[in-house]
């Protein structure tokens, strides 16, 4: 550390220099997160010096968190389902599995069942809580197989996890069938809708063929939903919702101070800005705002799929949400080719020969066209490099 501090302008200039190296949103095609809505940023800054760890001081901020939770619950078929705005989907998933584990203190060696496609955040929860886990099979469309889940249930099973929209592939598990399995065996079911929670409800209202995944299904005990992804709120804003107060109480830890209700989040001291901003964005957009954005995202997704298929490229799976994978030789090479030109795409380890593109609010028609030109140029360059290697003159 410096003996005497650096002046403000120099410090801020340093920050600007570093921020300038971050990719510009207009070349980002791999991100489930996006630039937040302006009103979210404003609300965030207004609330930046709040602390939801002390609701006696920050009573109004706590009310904003409560309002944000009410909006999430109304979106997810949970009239009065309680919950919290947390740091993200990871924390929400940890809290859900904590509730499931504490619900069964009689089980000495608790196990959970997760599909092959479950998000890696679950492994953080598994390691933290010393859980055992069993991996359920997925079908050809990468959806969890309810029969495989049922076959793995045993006396030590404390929870089943299902995903409503994986961030890797956008596949949606058959939650209704899985909820029936959970009910039949009286096992806790957690639905990870971190990605799909802000897509599927609006897509269904638009008449798209996507399944129910929320509290309207008896058997669903908790849901993760991330306002900081397709909810268009600034990071950090994740959501954990529980079906009822009894389940939520399982994660409550008493403070040693009078007048402070039990903490129900992993974090103690925690900023209220994310909650205020999530509230602001949801209140401002309303159902019609999200539906408009969702409709546009799906239009753009269909456009990209058409363009890829017109080029003879194969998709390993038909996109259910706004994530598109297409196969190509040298996908990893193409990823670097893009990066050298400022474009960010991704390649999933499950499909090392496929490029993964995410359509989010910042992605435009123009961006997709620029990306397709880049793809065409890469294919051309490689063709002529291959021809040159064989001694064929390139035109
Ligand atoms: C993003 C995501 C998570 C993790 O959420 P973070 O906000 O990154 O902590 C968990 N599950 C799914 C399905 C996700 O898409």
mmCIF file of C-alpha atoms and ligand atoms in Angstrom:
data_model
loop_
_atom_site.group_PDB
_atom_site.id
_atom_site.type_symbol
_atom_site.label_atom_id
_atom_site.label_comp_id
_atom_site.label_asym_id
_atom_site.label_seq_id
_atom_site.Cartn_x
_atom_site.Cartn_y
_atom_site.Cartn_z
ATOM 1 C CA UNK A 1 0.000 0.000 0.000
ATOM 2 C CA UNK A 2 1.167 3.545 -0.728
ATOM 3 C CA UNK A 3 2.502 5.723 2.102
ATOM 4 C CA UNK A 4 0.275 8.551 0.841
ATOM 5 C CA UNK A 5 -2.856 7.847 -1.156
ATOM 6 C CA UNK A 6 -3.188 8.495 -4.872
ATOM 7 C CA UNK A 7 -5.398 11.413 -5.933
ATOM 8 C CA UNK A 8 -8.976 10.659 -6.909
ATOM 9 C CA UNK A 9 -8.638 11.392 -10.636
ATOM 10 C CA UNK A 10 -5.674 9.064 -11.002
ATOM 11 C CA UNK A 11 -7.438 6.272 -9.140
ATOM 12 C CA UNK A 12 -10.534 6.655 -11.283
ATOM 13 C CA UNK A 13 -8.407 6.793 -14.428
ATOM 14 C CA UNK A 14 -6.835 3.483 -13.407
ATOM 15 C CA UNK A 15 -10.287 2.004 -13.057
ATOM 16 C CA UNK A 16 -11.301 3.317 -16.487
ATOM 17 C CA UNK A 17 -8.160 1.826 -18.042
ATOM 18 C CA UNK A 18 -9.054 -1.580 -16.702
ATOM 19 C CA UNK A 19 -12.750 -1.354 -17.568
ATOM 20 C CA UNK A 20 -11.774 -0.491 -21.135
ATOM 21 C CA UNK A 21 -10.316 -4.009 -21.450
ATOM 22 C CA UNK A 22 -13.658 -5.651 -20.667
ATOM 23 C CA UNK A 23 -15.471 -6.856 -23.775
ATOM 24 C CA UNK A 24 -18.103 -4.489 -25.167
ATOM 25 C CA UNK A 25 -21.640 -5.910 -24.943
ATOM 26 C CA UNK A 26 -22.028 -5.525 -28.709
ATOM 27 C CA UNK A 27 -19.596 -8.408 -29.231
ATOM 28 C CA UNK A 28 -20.738 -10.697 -26.411
ATOM 29 C CA UNK A 29 -22.537 -13.852 -27.538
ATOM 30 C CA UNK A 30 -21.865 -16.213 -24.632
ATOM 31 C CA UNK A 31 -23.445 -14.547 -21.627
ATOM 32 C CA UNK A 32 -26.555 -15.434 -19.677
ATOM 33 C CA UNK A 33 -26.121 -12.043 -18.019
ATOM 34 C CA UNK A 34 -26.516 -8.761 -19.849
ATOM 35 C CA UNK A 35 -26.249 -5.033 -19.376
ATOM 36 C CA UNK A 36 -28.868 -4.243 -16.728
ATOM 37 C CA UNK A 37 -31.801 -1.979 -17.441
ATOM 38 C CA UNK A 38 -31.006 1.700 -16.724
ATOM 39 C CA UNK A 39 -33.583 1.954 -13.952
ATOM 40 C CA UNK A 40 -31.904 -0.993 -12.244
ATOM 41 C CA UNK A 41 -28.556 0.772 -12.260
ATOM 42 C CA UNK A 42 -30.148 3.922 -10.842
ATOM 43 C CA UNK A 43 -31.893 2.018 -8.066
ATOM 44 C CA UNK A 44 -28.665 0.163 -7.337
ATOM 45 C CA UNK A 45 -26.652 3.335 -6.893
ATOM 46 C CA UNK A 46 -29.399 4.941 -4.766
ATOM 47 C CA UNK A 47 -29.329 1.930 -2.414
ATOM 48 C CA UNK A 48 -25.634 1.218 -2.434
ATOM 49 C CA UNK A 49 -24.960 2.019 1.212
ATOM 50 C CA UNK A 50 -27.643 -0.213 2.658
ATOM 51 C CA UNK A 51 -27.198 -3.411 4.677
ATOM 52 C CA UNK A 52 -29.941 -6.033 4.783
ATOM 53 C CA UNK A 53 -28.051 -7.767 7.566
ATOM 54 C CA UNK A 54 -29.506 -5.157 9.931
ATOM 55 C CA UNK A 55 -33.192 -4.724 9.212
ATOM 56 C CA UNK A 56 -33.679 -2.458 12.245
ATOM 57 C CA UNK A 57 -31.603 0.225 10.574
ATOM 58 C CA UNK A 58 -32.632 -0.612 7.020
ATOM 59 C CA UNK A 59 -36.339 -1.161 7.478
ATOM 60 C CA UNK A 60 -37.282 0.469 4.177
ATOM 61 C CA UNK A 61 -34.641 -1.455 2.253
ATOM 62 C CA UNK A 62 -35.910 -4.638 3.822
ATOM 63 C CA UNK A 63 -39.399 -3.747 2.581
ATOM 64 C CA UNK A 64 -37.973 -3.390 -0.927
ATOM 65 C CA UNK A 65 -36.468 -6.868 -0.677
ATOM 66 C CA UNK A 66 -39.837 -8.141 0.484
ATOM 67 C CA UNK A 67 -41.540 -6.468 -2.492
ATOM 68 C CA UNK A 68 -39.024 -8.001 -4.898
ATOM 69 C CA UNK A 69 -39.716 -11.429 -3.398
ATOM 70 C CA UNK A 70 -43.479 -10.889 -3.741
ATOM 71 C CA UNK A 71 -42.998 -10.070 -7.444
ATOM 72 C CA UNK A 72 -40.904 -13.204 -7.960
ATOM 73 C CA UNK A 73 -43.476 -15.323 -6.142
ATOM 74 C CA UNK A 74 -46.295 -13.963 -8.286
ATOM 75 C CA UNK A 75 -44.278 -14.861 -11.359
ATOM 76 C CA UNK A 76 -43.729 -18.406 -10.120
ATOM 77 C CA UNK A 77 -47.216 -19.378 -9.033
ATOM 78 C CA UNK A 78 -46.415 -18.974 -5.345
ATOM 79 C CA UNK A 79 -49.026 -16.608 -3.950
ATOM 80 C CA UNK A 80 -47.391 -16.091 -0.560
ATOM 81 C CA UNK A 81 -44.198 -18.090 -0.930
ATOM 82 C CA UNK A 82 -41.466 -16.545 1.246
ATOM 83 C CA UNK A 83 -37.885 -16.047 0.168
ATOM 84 C CA UNK A 84 -34.947 -13.704 -0.157
ATOM 85 C CA UNK A 85 -32.970 -11.804 -2.753
ATOM 86 C CA UNK A 86 -29.512 -13.340 -2.470
ATOM 87 C CA UNK A 87 -26.163 -13.040 -4.201
ATOM 88 C CA UNK A 88 -27.090 -15.331 -7.063
ATOM 89 C CA UNK A 89 -28.209 -18.744 -8.187
ATOM 90 C CA UNK A 90 -25.339 -20.422 -6.393
ATOM 91 C CA UNK A 91 -26.357 -19.101 -2.985
ATOM 92 C CA UNK A 92 -30.000 -19.885 -3.722
ATOM 93 C CA UNK A 93 -29.138 -23.491 -4.592
ATOM 94 C CA UNK A 94 -27.028 -23.845 -1.437
ATOM 95 C CA UNK A 95 -29.936 -22.576 0.690
ATOM 96 C CA UNK A 96 -32.378 -24.967 -0.973
ATOM 97 C CA UNK A 97 -30.202 -27.999 -0.325
ATOM 98 C CA UNK A 98 -29.583 -26.809 3.235
ATOM 99 C CA UNK A 99 -33.354 -26.739 3.809
ATOM 100 C CA UNK A 100 -33.682 -30.210 2.282
ATOM 101 C CA UNK A 101 -30.900 -31.599 4.448
ATOM 102 C CA UNK A 102 -32.208 -30.035 7.677
ATOM 103 C CA UNK A 103 -35.689 -31.289 6.901
ATOM 104 C CA UNK A 104 -34.414 -34.819 7.427
ATOM 105 C CA UNK A 105 -32.269 -34.781 10.599
ATOM 106 C CA UNK A 106 -33.046 -38.504 10.917
ATOM 107 C CA UNK A 107 -30.887 -39.317 7.884
ATOM 108 C CA UNK A 108 -27.242 -39.735 8.879
ATOM 109 C CA UNK A 109 -25.798 -39.934 5.384
ATOM 110 C CA UNK A 110 -27.946 -37.629 3.249
ATOM 111 C CA UNK A 111 -27.983 -38.021 -0.530
ATOM 112 C CA UNK A 112 -29.338 -35.900 -3.330
ATOM 113 C CA UNK A 113 -30.262 -36.853 -6.866
ATOM 114 C CA UNK A 114 -29.173 -34.490 -9.629
ATOM 115 C CA UNK A 115 -29.466 -34.917 -13.390
ATOM 116 C CA UNK A 116 -26.290 -35.112 -15.494
ATOM 117 C CA UNK A 117 -26.991 -31.599 -16.737
ATOM 118 C CA UNK A 118 -27.268 -29.956 -13.290
ATOM 119 C CA UNK A 119 -25.400 -26.690 -12.825
ATOM 120 C CA UNK A 120 -21.922 -26.948 -11.253
ATOM 121 C CA UNK A 121 -23.044 -24.707 -8.376
ATOM 122 C CA UNK A 122 -24.727 -27.814 -6.968
ATOM 123 C CA UNK A 123 -21.302 -29.337 -6.405
ATOM 124 C CA UNK A 124 -20.369 -26.390 -4.219
ATOM 125 C CA UNK A 125 -23.429 -27.143 -2.100
ATOM 126 C CA UNK A 126 -22.643 -30.862 -2.111
ATOM 127 C CA UNK A 127 -19.082 -30.310 -0.909
ATOM 128 C CA UNK A 128 -20.041 -27.673 1.659
ATOM 129 C CA UNK A 129 -22.688 -29.860 3.246
ATOM 130 C CA UNK A 130 -20.951 -33.195 2.883
ATOM 131 C CA UNK A 131 -23.818 -34.602 0.831
ATOM 132 C CA UNK A 132 -23.596 -37.749 -1.238
ATOM 133 C CA UNK A 133 -25.002 -37.494 -4.727
ATOM 134 C CA UNK A 134 -26.352 -39.716 -7.457
ATOM 135 C CA UNK A 135 -26.496 -38.674 -11.076
ATOM 136 C CA UNK A 136 -29.728 -39.266 -12.973
ATOM 137 C CA UNK A 137 -29.744 -39.896 -16.709
ATOM 138 C CA UNK A 138 -30.953 -37.454 -19.322
ATOM 139 C CA UNK A 139 -32.722 -38.256 -22.589
ATOM 140 C CA UNK A 140 -31.610 -37.457 -26.138
ATOM 141 C CA UNK A 141 -32.748 -33.856 -25.651
ATOM 142 C CA UNK A 142 -30.751 -33.535 -22.426
ATOM 143 C CA UNK A 143 -33.795 -33.509 -20.176
ATOM 144 C CA UNK A 144 -33.688 -35.387 -16.881
ATOM 145 C CA UNK A 145 -35.349 -38.797 -17.057
ATOM 146 C CA UNK A 146 -37.986 -39.117 -14.284
ATOM 147 C CA UNK A 147 -37.695 -42.933 -14.317
ATOM 148 C CA UNK A 148 -33.948 -42.704 -13.786
ATOM 149 C CA UNK A 149 -34.519 -40.315 -10.881
ATOM 150 C CA UNK A 150 -37.105 -42.607 -9.329
ATOM 151 C CA UNK A 151 -34.777 -45.585 -9.599
ATOM 152 C CA UNK A 152 -32.104 -43.738 -7.620
ATOM 153 C CA UNK A 153 -34.333 -42.841 -4.649
ATOM 154 C CA UNK A 154 -33.430 -44.697 -1.466
ATOM 155 C CA UNK A 155 -33.758 -44.282 2.307
ATOM 156 C CA UNK A 156 -30.983 -41.669 2.348
ATOM 157 C CA UNK A 157 -32.441 -39.411 -0.344
ATOM 158 C CA UNK A 158 -33.151 -35.936 1.041
ATOM 159 C CA UNK A 159 -33.698 -34.088 -2.234
ATOM 160 C CA UNK A 160 -34.211 -34.254 -5.956
ATOM 161 C CA UNK A 161 -32.973 -31.407 -8.098
ATOM 162 C CA UNK A 162 -34.383 -30.516 -11.491
ATOM 163 C CA UNK A 163 -33.492 -27.677 -13.836
ATOM 164 C CA UNK A 164 -35.882 -25.381 -15.680
ATOM 165 C CA UNK A 165 -33.463 -24.185 -18.342
ATOM 166 C CA UNK A 166 -29.805 -25.123 -18.053
ATOM 167 C CA UNK A 167 -27.389 -22.314 -18.780
ATOM 168 C CA UNK A 168 -25.264 -24.727 -20.781
ATOM 169 C CA UNK A 169 -27.893 -25.963 -23.248
ATOM 170 C CA UNK A 170 -31.164 -24.314 -22.313
ATOM 171 C CA UNK A 171 -32.842 -27.668 -21.786
ATOM 172 C CA UNK A 172 -35.904 -27.804 -19.538
ATOM 173 C CA UNK A 173 -36.436 -30.909 -17.393
ATOM 174 C CA UNK A 174 -39.935 -32.451 -17.249
ATOM 175 C CA UNK A 175 -40.632 -30.906 -13.849
ATOM 176 C CA UNK A 176 -44.242 -32.061 -13.657
ATOM 177 C CA UNK A 177 -43.341 -35.742 -13.968
ATOM 178 C CA UNK A 178 -40.413 -35.283 -11.573
ATOM 179 C CA UNK A 179 -42.704 -33.523 -9.067
ATOM 180 C CA UNK A 180 -44.978 -36.548 -9.149
ATOM 181 C CA UNK A 181 -42.032 -38.810 -8.373
ATOM 182 C CA UNK A 182 -41.036 -36.512 -5.502
ATOM 183 C CA UNK A 183 -44.565 -36.486 -4.079
ATOM 184 C CA UNK A 184 -44.923 -40.238 -4.388
ATOM 185 C CA UNK A 185 -41.742 -40.770 -2.368
ATOM 186 C CA UNK A 186 -42.201 -37.695 -0.141
ATOM 187 C CA UNK A 187 -38.841 -36.317 -1.195
ATOM 188 C CA UNK A 188 -37.966 -32.612 -1.302
ATOM 189 C CA UNK A 189 -37.865 -31.231 -4.858
ATOM 190 C CA UNK A 190 -35.818 -28.145 -5.679
ATOM 191 C CA UNK A 191 -36.207 -26.512 -9.091
ATOM 192 C CA UNK A 192 -33.225 -24.574 -10.384
ATOM 193 C CA UNK A 193 -34.804 -21.953 -12.634
ATOM 194 C CA UNK A 194 -31.880 -19.529 -12.444
ATOM 195 C CA UNK A 195 -31.915 -19.183 -16.218
ATOM 196 C CA UNK A 196 -35.433 -20.259 -17.211
ATOM 197 C CA UNK A 197 -37.314 -18.463 -14.438
ATOM 198 C CA UNK A 198 -37.332 -15.187 -16.334
ATOM 199 C CA UNK A 199 -37.981 -16.774 -19.751
ATOM 200 C CA UNK A 200 -40.454 -19.637 -19.434
ATOM 201 C CA UNK A 201 -43.335 -17.777 -17.682
ATOM 202 C CA UNK A 202 -43.353 -15.086 -20.389
ATOM 203 C CA UNK A 203 -42.857 -17.552 -23.232
ATOM 204 C CA UNK A 204 -45.834 -19.565 -21.954
ATOM 205 C CA UNK A 205 -47.969 -16.418 -21.892
ATOM 206 C CA UNK A 206 -46.876 -15.853 -25.502
ATOM 207 C CA UNK A 207 -48.340 -19.256 -26.295
ATOM 208 C CA UNK A 208 -45.059 -21.118 -26.641
ATOM 209 C CA UNK A 209 -44.927 -24.805 -25.888
ATOM 210 C CA UNK A 210 -42.952 -24.898 -22.639
ATOM 211 C CA UNK A 211 -43.867 -26.864 -19.506
ATOM 212 C CA UNK A 212 -44.964 -25.682 -16.071
ATOM 213 C CA UNK A 213 -42.116 -25.770 -13.561
ATOM 214 C CA UNK A 214 -43.214 -23.686 -10.600
ATOM 215 C CA UNK A 215 -45.222 -23.781 -7.344
ATOM 216 C CA UNK A 216 -48.410 -24.548 -9.263
ATOM 217 C CA UNK A 217 -46.964 -28.070 -9.285
ATOM 218 C CA UNK A 218 -47.547 -29.685 -5.923
ATOM 219 C CA UNK A 219 -44.263 -31.234 -4.836
ATOM 220 C CA UNK A 220 -42.038 -28.302 -5.771
ATOM 221 C CA UNK A 221 -40.542 -27.211 -2.423
ATOM 222 C CA UNK A 222 -38.226 -24.407 -3.534
ATOM 223 C CA UNK A 223 -37.168 -22.501 -6.638
ATOM 224 C CA UNK A 224 -34.003 -20.652 -7.623
ATOM 225 C CA UNK A 225 -34.552 -17.746 -9.998
ATOM 226 C CA UNK A 226 -31.970 -15.149 -11.009
ATOM 227 C CA UNK A 227 -33.096 -11.553 -11.577
ATOM 228 C CA UNK A 228 -29.481 -10.807 -12.599
ATOM 229 C CA UNK A 229 -29.763 -13.009 -15.700
ATOM 230 C CA UNK A 230 -32.867 -12.761 -17.903
ATOM 231 C CA UNK A 231 -34.488 -10.619 -15.184
ATOM 232 C CA UNK A 232 -32.264 -7.772 -16.490
ATOM 233 C CA UNK A 233 -31.295 -6.572 -12.993
ATOM 234 C CA UNK A 234 -27.732 -5.690 -11.970
ATOM 235 C CA UNK A 235 -25.514 -8.282 -10.303
ATOM 236 C CA UNK A 236 -25.819 -9.380 -7.504
ATOM 237 C CA UNK A 237 -29.446 -10.433 -7.511
ATOM 238 C CA UNK A 238 -30.456 -14.052 -7.170
ATOM 239 C CA UNK A 239 -33.728 -15.289 -5.754
ATOM 240 C CA UNK A 240 -34.596 -18.187 -3.475
ATOM 241 C CA UNK A 241 -38.262 -18.951 -2.908
ATOM 242 C CA UNK A 242 -39.703 -21.616 -0.615
ATOM 243 C CA UNK A 243 -43.161 -23.111 -0.919
ATOM 244 C CA UNK A 244 -44.057 -22.085 2.643
ATOM 245 C CA UNK A 245 -42.727 -20.610 5.887
ATOM 246 C CA UNK A 246 -42.111 -24.034 7.445
ATOM 247 C CA UNK A 247 -39.613 -24.921 4.764
ATOM 248 C CA UNK A 248 -37.978 -21.490 4.818
ATOM 249 C CA UNK A 249 -37.587 -21.666 8.630
ATOM 250 C CA UNK A 250 -35.258 -24.634 8.150
ATOM 251 C CA UNK A 251 -32.505 -22.284 6.950
ATOM 252 C CA UNK A 252 -33.029 -19.657 9.653
ATOM 253 C CA UNK A 253 -30.171 -18.903 12.044
ATOM 254 C CA UNK A 254 -30.772 -16.736 15.129
ATOM 255 C CA UNK A 255 -28.803 -13.577 15.700
ATOM 256 C CA UNK A 256 -27.605 -12.958 19.247
ATOM 257 C CA UNK A 257 -29.233 -9.527 19.249
ATOM 258 C CA UNK A 258 -32.789 -8.862 20.372
ATOM 259 C CA UNK A 259 -35.201 -7.597 17.741
ATOM 260 C CA UNK A 260 -33.337 -9.014 14.759
ATOM 261 C CA UNK A 261 -35.203 -11.813 13.020
ATOM 262 C CA UNK A 262 -33.302 -14.974 12.088
ATOM 263 C CA UNK A 263 -30.968 -14.722 9.107
ATOM 264 C CA UNK A 264 -32.175 -16.836 6.206
ATOM 265 C CA UNK A 265 -29.311 -16.173 3.806
ATOM 266 C CA UNK A 266 -25.714 -17.372 3.616
ATOM 267 C CA UNK A 267 -24.403 -13.828 3.766
ATOM 268 C CA UNK A 268 -24.766 -11.838 6.973
ATOM 269 C CA UNK A 269 -23.862 -8.280 6.158
ATOM 270 C CA UNK A 270 -25.271 -7.932 2.669
ATOM 271 C CA UNK A 271 -25.962 -5.024 0.402
ATOM 272 C CA UNK A 272 -29.582 -4.063 -0.278
ATOM 273 C CA UNK A 273 -28.765 -2.561 -3.671
ATOM 274 C CA UNK A 274 -29.349 -5.794 -5.600
ATOM 275 C CA UNK A 275 -32.790 -6.248 -4.056
ATOM 276 C CA UNK A 276 -33.801 -2.615 -4.644
ATOM 277 C CA UNK A 277 -32.609 -2.828 -8.236
ATOM 278 C CA UNK A 278 -34.363 -6.139 -8.898
ATOM 279 C CA UNK A 279 -37.559 -4.599 -7.507
ATOM 280 C CA UNK A 280 -37.117 -1.521 -9.712
ATOM 281 C CA UNK A 281 -36.601 -3.495 -12.920
ATOM 282 C CA UNK A 282 -39.525 -5.871 -12.320
ATOM 283 C CA UNK A 283 -41.892 -3.095 -11.255
ATOM 284 C CA UNK A 284 -40.902 -0.987 -14.255
ATOM 285 C CA UNK A 285 -41.074 -3.652 -16.968
ATOM 286 C CA UNK A 286 -44.154 -5.481 -15.770
ATOM 287 C CA UNK A 287 -45.407 -8.580 -17.564
ATOM 288 C CA UNK A 288 -45.818 -6.828 -20.910
ATOM 289 C CA UNK A 289 -42.260 -5.469 -20.814
ATOM 290 C CA UNK A 290 -40.745 -8.882 -20.176
ATOM 291 C CA UNK A 291 -43.019 -10.497 -22.747
ATOM 292 C CA UNK A 292 -41.903 -8.061 -25.421
ATOM 293 C CA UNK A 293 -38.240 -8.739 -24.665
ATOM 294 C CA UNK A 294 -38.840 -12.492 -24.538
ATOM 295 C CA UNK A 295 -40.652 -12.450 -27.888
ATOM 296 C CA UNK A 296 -37.786 -10.547 -29.495
ATOM 297 C CA UNK A 297 -35.202 -12.925 -28.007
ATOM 298 C CA UNK A 298 -37.030 -15.913 -29.452
ATOM 299 C CA UNK A 299 -37.393 -14.231 -32.857
ATOM 300 C CA UNK A 300 -33.673 -13.603 -32.911
ATOM 301 C CA UNK A 301 -32.984 -17.175 -31.792
ATOM 302 C CA UNK A 302 -35.105 -18.533 -34.664
ATOM 303 C CA UNK A 303 -33.352 -16.201 -37.116
ATOM 304 C CA UNK A 304 -29.924 -17.442 -36.015
ATOM 305 C CA UNK A 305 -31.031 -21.081 -36.220
ATOM 306 C CA UNK A 306 -32.356 -20.548 -39.763
ATOM 307 C CA UNK A 307 -29.159 -18.857 -40.877
ATOM 308 C CA UNK A 308 -27.000 -21.652 -39.435
ATOM 309 C CA UNK A 309 -29.121 -24.382 -41.010
ATOM 310 C CA UNK A 310 -29.029 -22.559 -44.356
ATOM 311 C CA UNK A 311 -25.249 -22.900 -44.154
ATOM 312 C CA UNK A 312 -25.608 -26.640 -43.731
ATOM 313 C CA UNK A 313 -24.553 -26.554 -40.076
ATOM 314 C CA UNK A 314 -25.995 -29.143 -37.704
ATOM 315 C CA UNK A 315 -27.480 -28.393 -34.289
ATOM 316 C CA UNK A 316 -26.876 -31.090 -31.645
ATOM 317 C CA UNK A 317 -30.213 -30.123 -30.106
ATOM 318 C CA UNK A 318 -33.122 -27.893 -31.067
ATOM 319 C CA UNK A 319 -33.042 -24.842 -28.794
ATOM 320 C CA UNK A 320 -35.833 -24.707 -26.237
ATOM 321 C CA UNK A 321 -34.783 -21.358 -24.815
ATOM 322 C CA UNK A 322 -32.371 -18.716 -26.166
ATOM 323 C CA UNK A 323 -29.232 -20.830 -26.323
ATOM 324 C CA UNK A 324 -28.065 -22.198 -29.672
ATOM 325 C CA UNK A 325 -25.367 -24.802 -30.249
ATOM 326 C CA UNK A 326 -24.081 -25.610 -33.728
ATOM 327 C CA UNK A 327 -21.503 -28.152 -34.745
ATOM 328 C CA UNK A 328 -18.393 -27.237 -36.700
ATOM 329 C CA UNK A 329 -14.911 -28.639 -37.189
ATOM 330 C CA UNK A 330 -12.444 -26.613 -35.194
ATOM 331 C CA UNK A 331 -14.957 -25.044 -32.808
ATOM 332 C CA UNK A 332 -12.184 -24.313 -30.305
ATOM 333 C CA UNK A 333 -10.120 -22.727 -33.077
ATOM 334 C CA UNK A 334 -13.100 -20.611 -34.081
ATOM 335 C CA UNK A 335 -13.536 -19.513 -30.449
ATOM 336 C CA UNK A 336 -9.989 -18.131 -30.483
ATOM 337 C CA UNK A 337 -10.499 -16.610 -33.938
ATOM 338 C CA UNK A 338 -13.519 -14.743 -32.529
ATOM 339 C CA UNK A 339 -11.689 -13.666 -29.397
ATOM 340 C CA UNK A 340 -8.803 -12.205 -31.392
ATOM 341 C CA UNK A 341 -11.421 -10.022 -33.068
ATOM 342 C CA UNK A 342 -13.111 -8.999 -29.822
ATOM 343 C CA UNK A 343 -16.028 -11.449 -30.062
ATOM 344 C CA UNK A 344 -16.888 -13.768 -27.191
ATOM 345 C CA UNK A 345 -18.591 -17.097 -27.907
ATOM 346 C CA UNK A 346 -18.300 -20.308 -25.889
ATOM 347 C CA UNK A 347 -17.756 -24.026 -26.325
ATOM 348 C CA UNK A 348 -19.246 -26.475 -23.849
ATOM 349 C CA UNK A 349 -16.985 -29.351 -22.734
ATOM 350 C CA UNK A 350 -19.926 -31.693 -23.332
ATOM 351 C CA UNK A 351 -19.831 -30.689 -27.032
ATOM 352 C CA UNK A 352 -16.214 -29.776 -27.816
ATOM 353 C CA UNK A 353 -17.111 -29.616 -31.525
ATOM 354 C CA UNK A 354 -19.947 -27.150 -31.158
ATOM 355 C CA UNK A 355 -20.117 -23.408 -30.719
ATOM 356 C CA UNK A 356 -22.578 -22.085 -28.126
ATOM 357 C CA UNK A 357 -24.373 -18.781 -28.659
ATOM 358 C CA UNK A 358 -26.605 -17.082 -26.091
ATOM 359 C CA UNK A 359 -29.251 -14.595 -27.191
ATOM 360 C CA UNK A 360 -29.813 -11.948 -24.521
ATOM 361 C CA UNK A 361 -31.300 -8.475 -24.531
ATOM 362 C CA UNK A 362 -28.093 -6.786 -25.759
ATOM 363 C CA UNK A 363 -27.900 -9.047 -28.821
ATOM 364 C CA UNK A 364 -29.294 -7.486 -32.009
ATOM 365 C CA UNK A 365 -30.024 -8.579 -35.566
ATOM 366 C CA UNK A 366 -27.013 -6.563 -36.695
ATOM 367 C CA UNK A 367 -24.754 -8.371 -34.227
ATOM 368 C CA UNK A 368 -25.973 -11.750 -35.441
ATOM 369 C CA UNK A 369 -25.297 -10.743 -39.050
ATOM 370 C CA UNK A 370 -21.794 -9.520 -38.158
ATOM 371 C CA UNK A 371 -21.167 -12.777 -36.331
ATOM 372 C CA UNK A 372 -22.365 -14.821 -39.315
ATOM 373 C CA UNK A 373 -19.997 -12.893 -41.602
ATOM 374 C CA UNK A 374 -17.184 -13.682 -39.183
ATOM 375 C CA UNK A 375 -18.163 -17.354 -39.300
ATOM 376 C CA UNK A 376 -18.256 -17.310 -43.121
ATOM 377 C CA UNK A 377 -14.852 -15.652 -43.263
ATOM 378 C CA UNK A 378 -13.373 -18.216 -40.872
ATOM 379 C CA UNK A 379 -14.693 -21.074 -43.005
ATOM 380 C CA UNK A 380 -13.350 -19.392 -46.188
ATOM 381 C CA UNK A 381 -9.932 -18.713 -44.624
ATOM 382 C CA UNK A 382 -9.641 -22.311 -43.571
ATOM 383 C CA UNK A 383 -10.708 -23.595 -46.956
ATOM 384 C CA UNK A 384 -8.069 -21.545 -48.731
ATOM 385 C CA UNK A 385 -5.442 -22.481 -46.101
ATOM 386 C CA UNK A 386 -6.329 -26.152 -46.691
ATOM 387 C CA UNK A 387 -6.168 -25.706 -50.466
ATOM 388 C CA UNK A 388 -2.812 -23.946 -50.207
ATOM 389 C CA UNK A 389 -1.445 -26.803 -48.083
ATOM 390 C CA UNK A 390 -2.466 -29.227 -50.831
ATOM 391 C CA UNK A 391 -0.827 -27.061 -53.479
ATOM 392 C CA UNK A 392 -4.143 -25.985 -55.024
ATOM 393 C CA UNK A 393 -3.991 -22.323 -56.047
ATOM 394 C CA UNK A 394 -6.629 -20.296 -54.197
ATOM 395 C CA UNK A 395 -8.778 -18.029 -56.320
HETATM 396 C C1 LIG B 1 -26.437 -19.229 -13.490
HETATM 397 C C2 LIG B 1 -26.963 -20.477 -12.948
HETATM 398 C C3 LIG B 1 -26.647 -20.898 -11.647
HETATM 399 C C4 LIG B 1 -25.668 -20.153 -10.783
HETATM 400 O O1 LIG B 1 -26.110 -18.870 -10.541
HETATM 401 P P1 LIG B 1 -25.080 -17.678 -10.201
HETATM 402 O O2 LIG B 1 -25.977 -16.511 -10.240
HETATM 403 O O3 LIG B 1 -24.035 -17.710 -11.272
HETATM 404 O O4 LIG B 1 -24.514 -17.945 -8.857
HETATM 405 C C5 LIG B 1 -27.226 -22.057 -11.190
HETATM 406 N N1 LIG B 1 -28.053 -22.769 -11.960
HETATM 407 C C6 LIG B 1 -28.377 -22.409 -13.219
HETATM 408 C C7 LIG B 1 -29.323 -23.245 -14.012
HETATM 409 C C8 LIG B 1 -27.839 -21.243 -13.752
HETATM 410 O O5 LIG B 1 -28.177 -20.883 -14.989
#
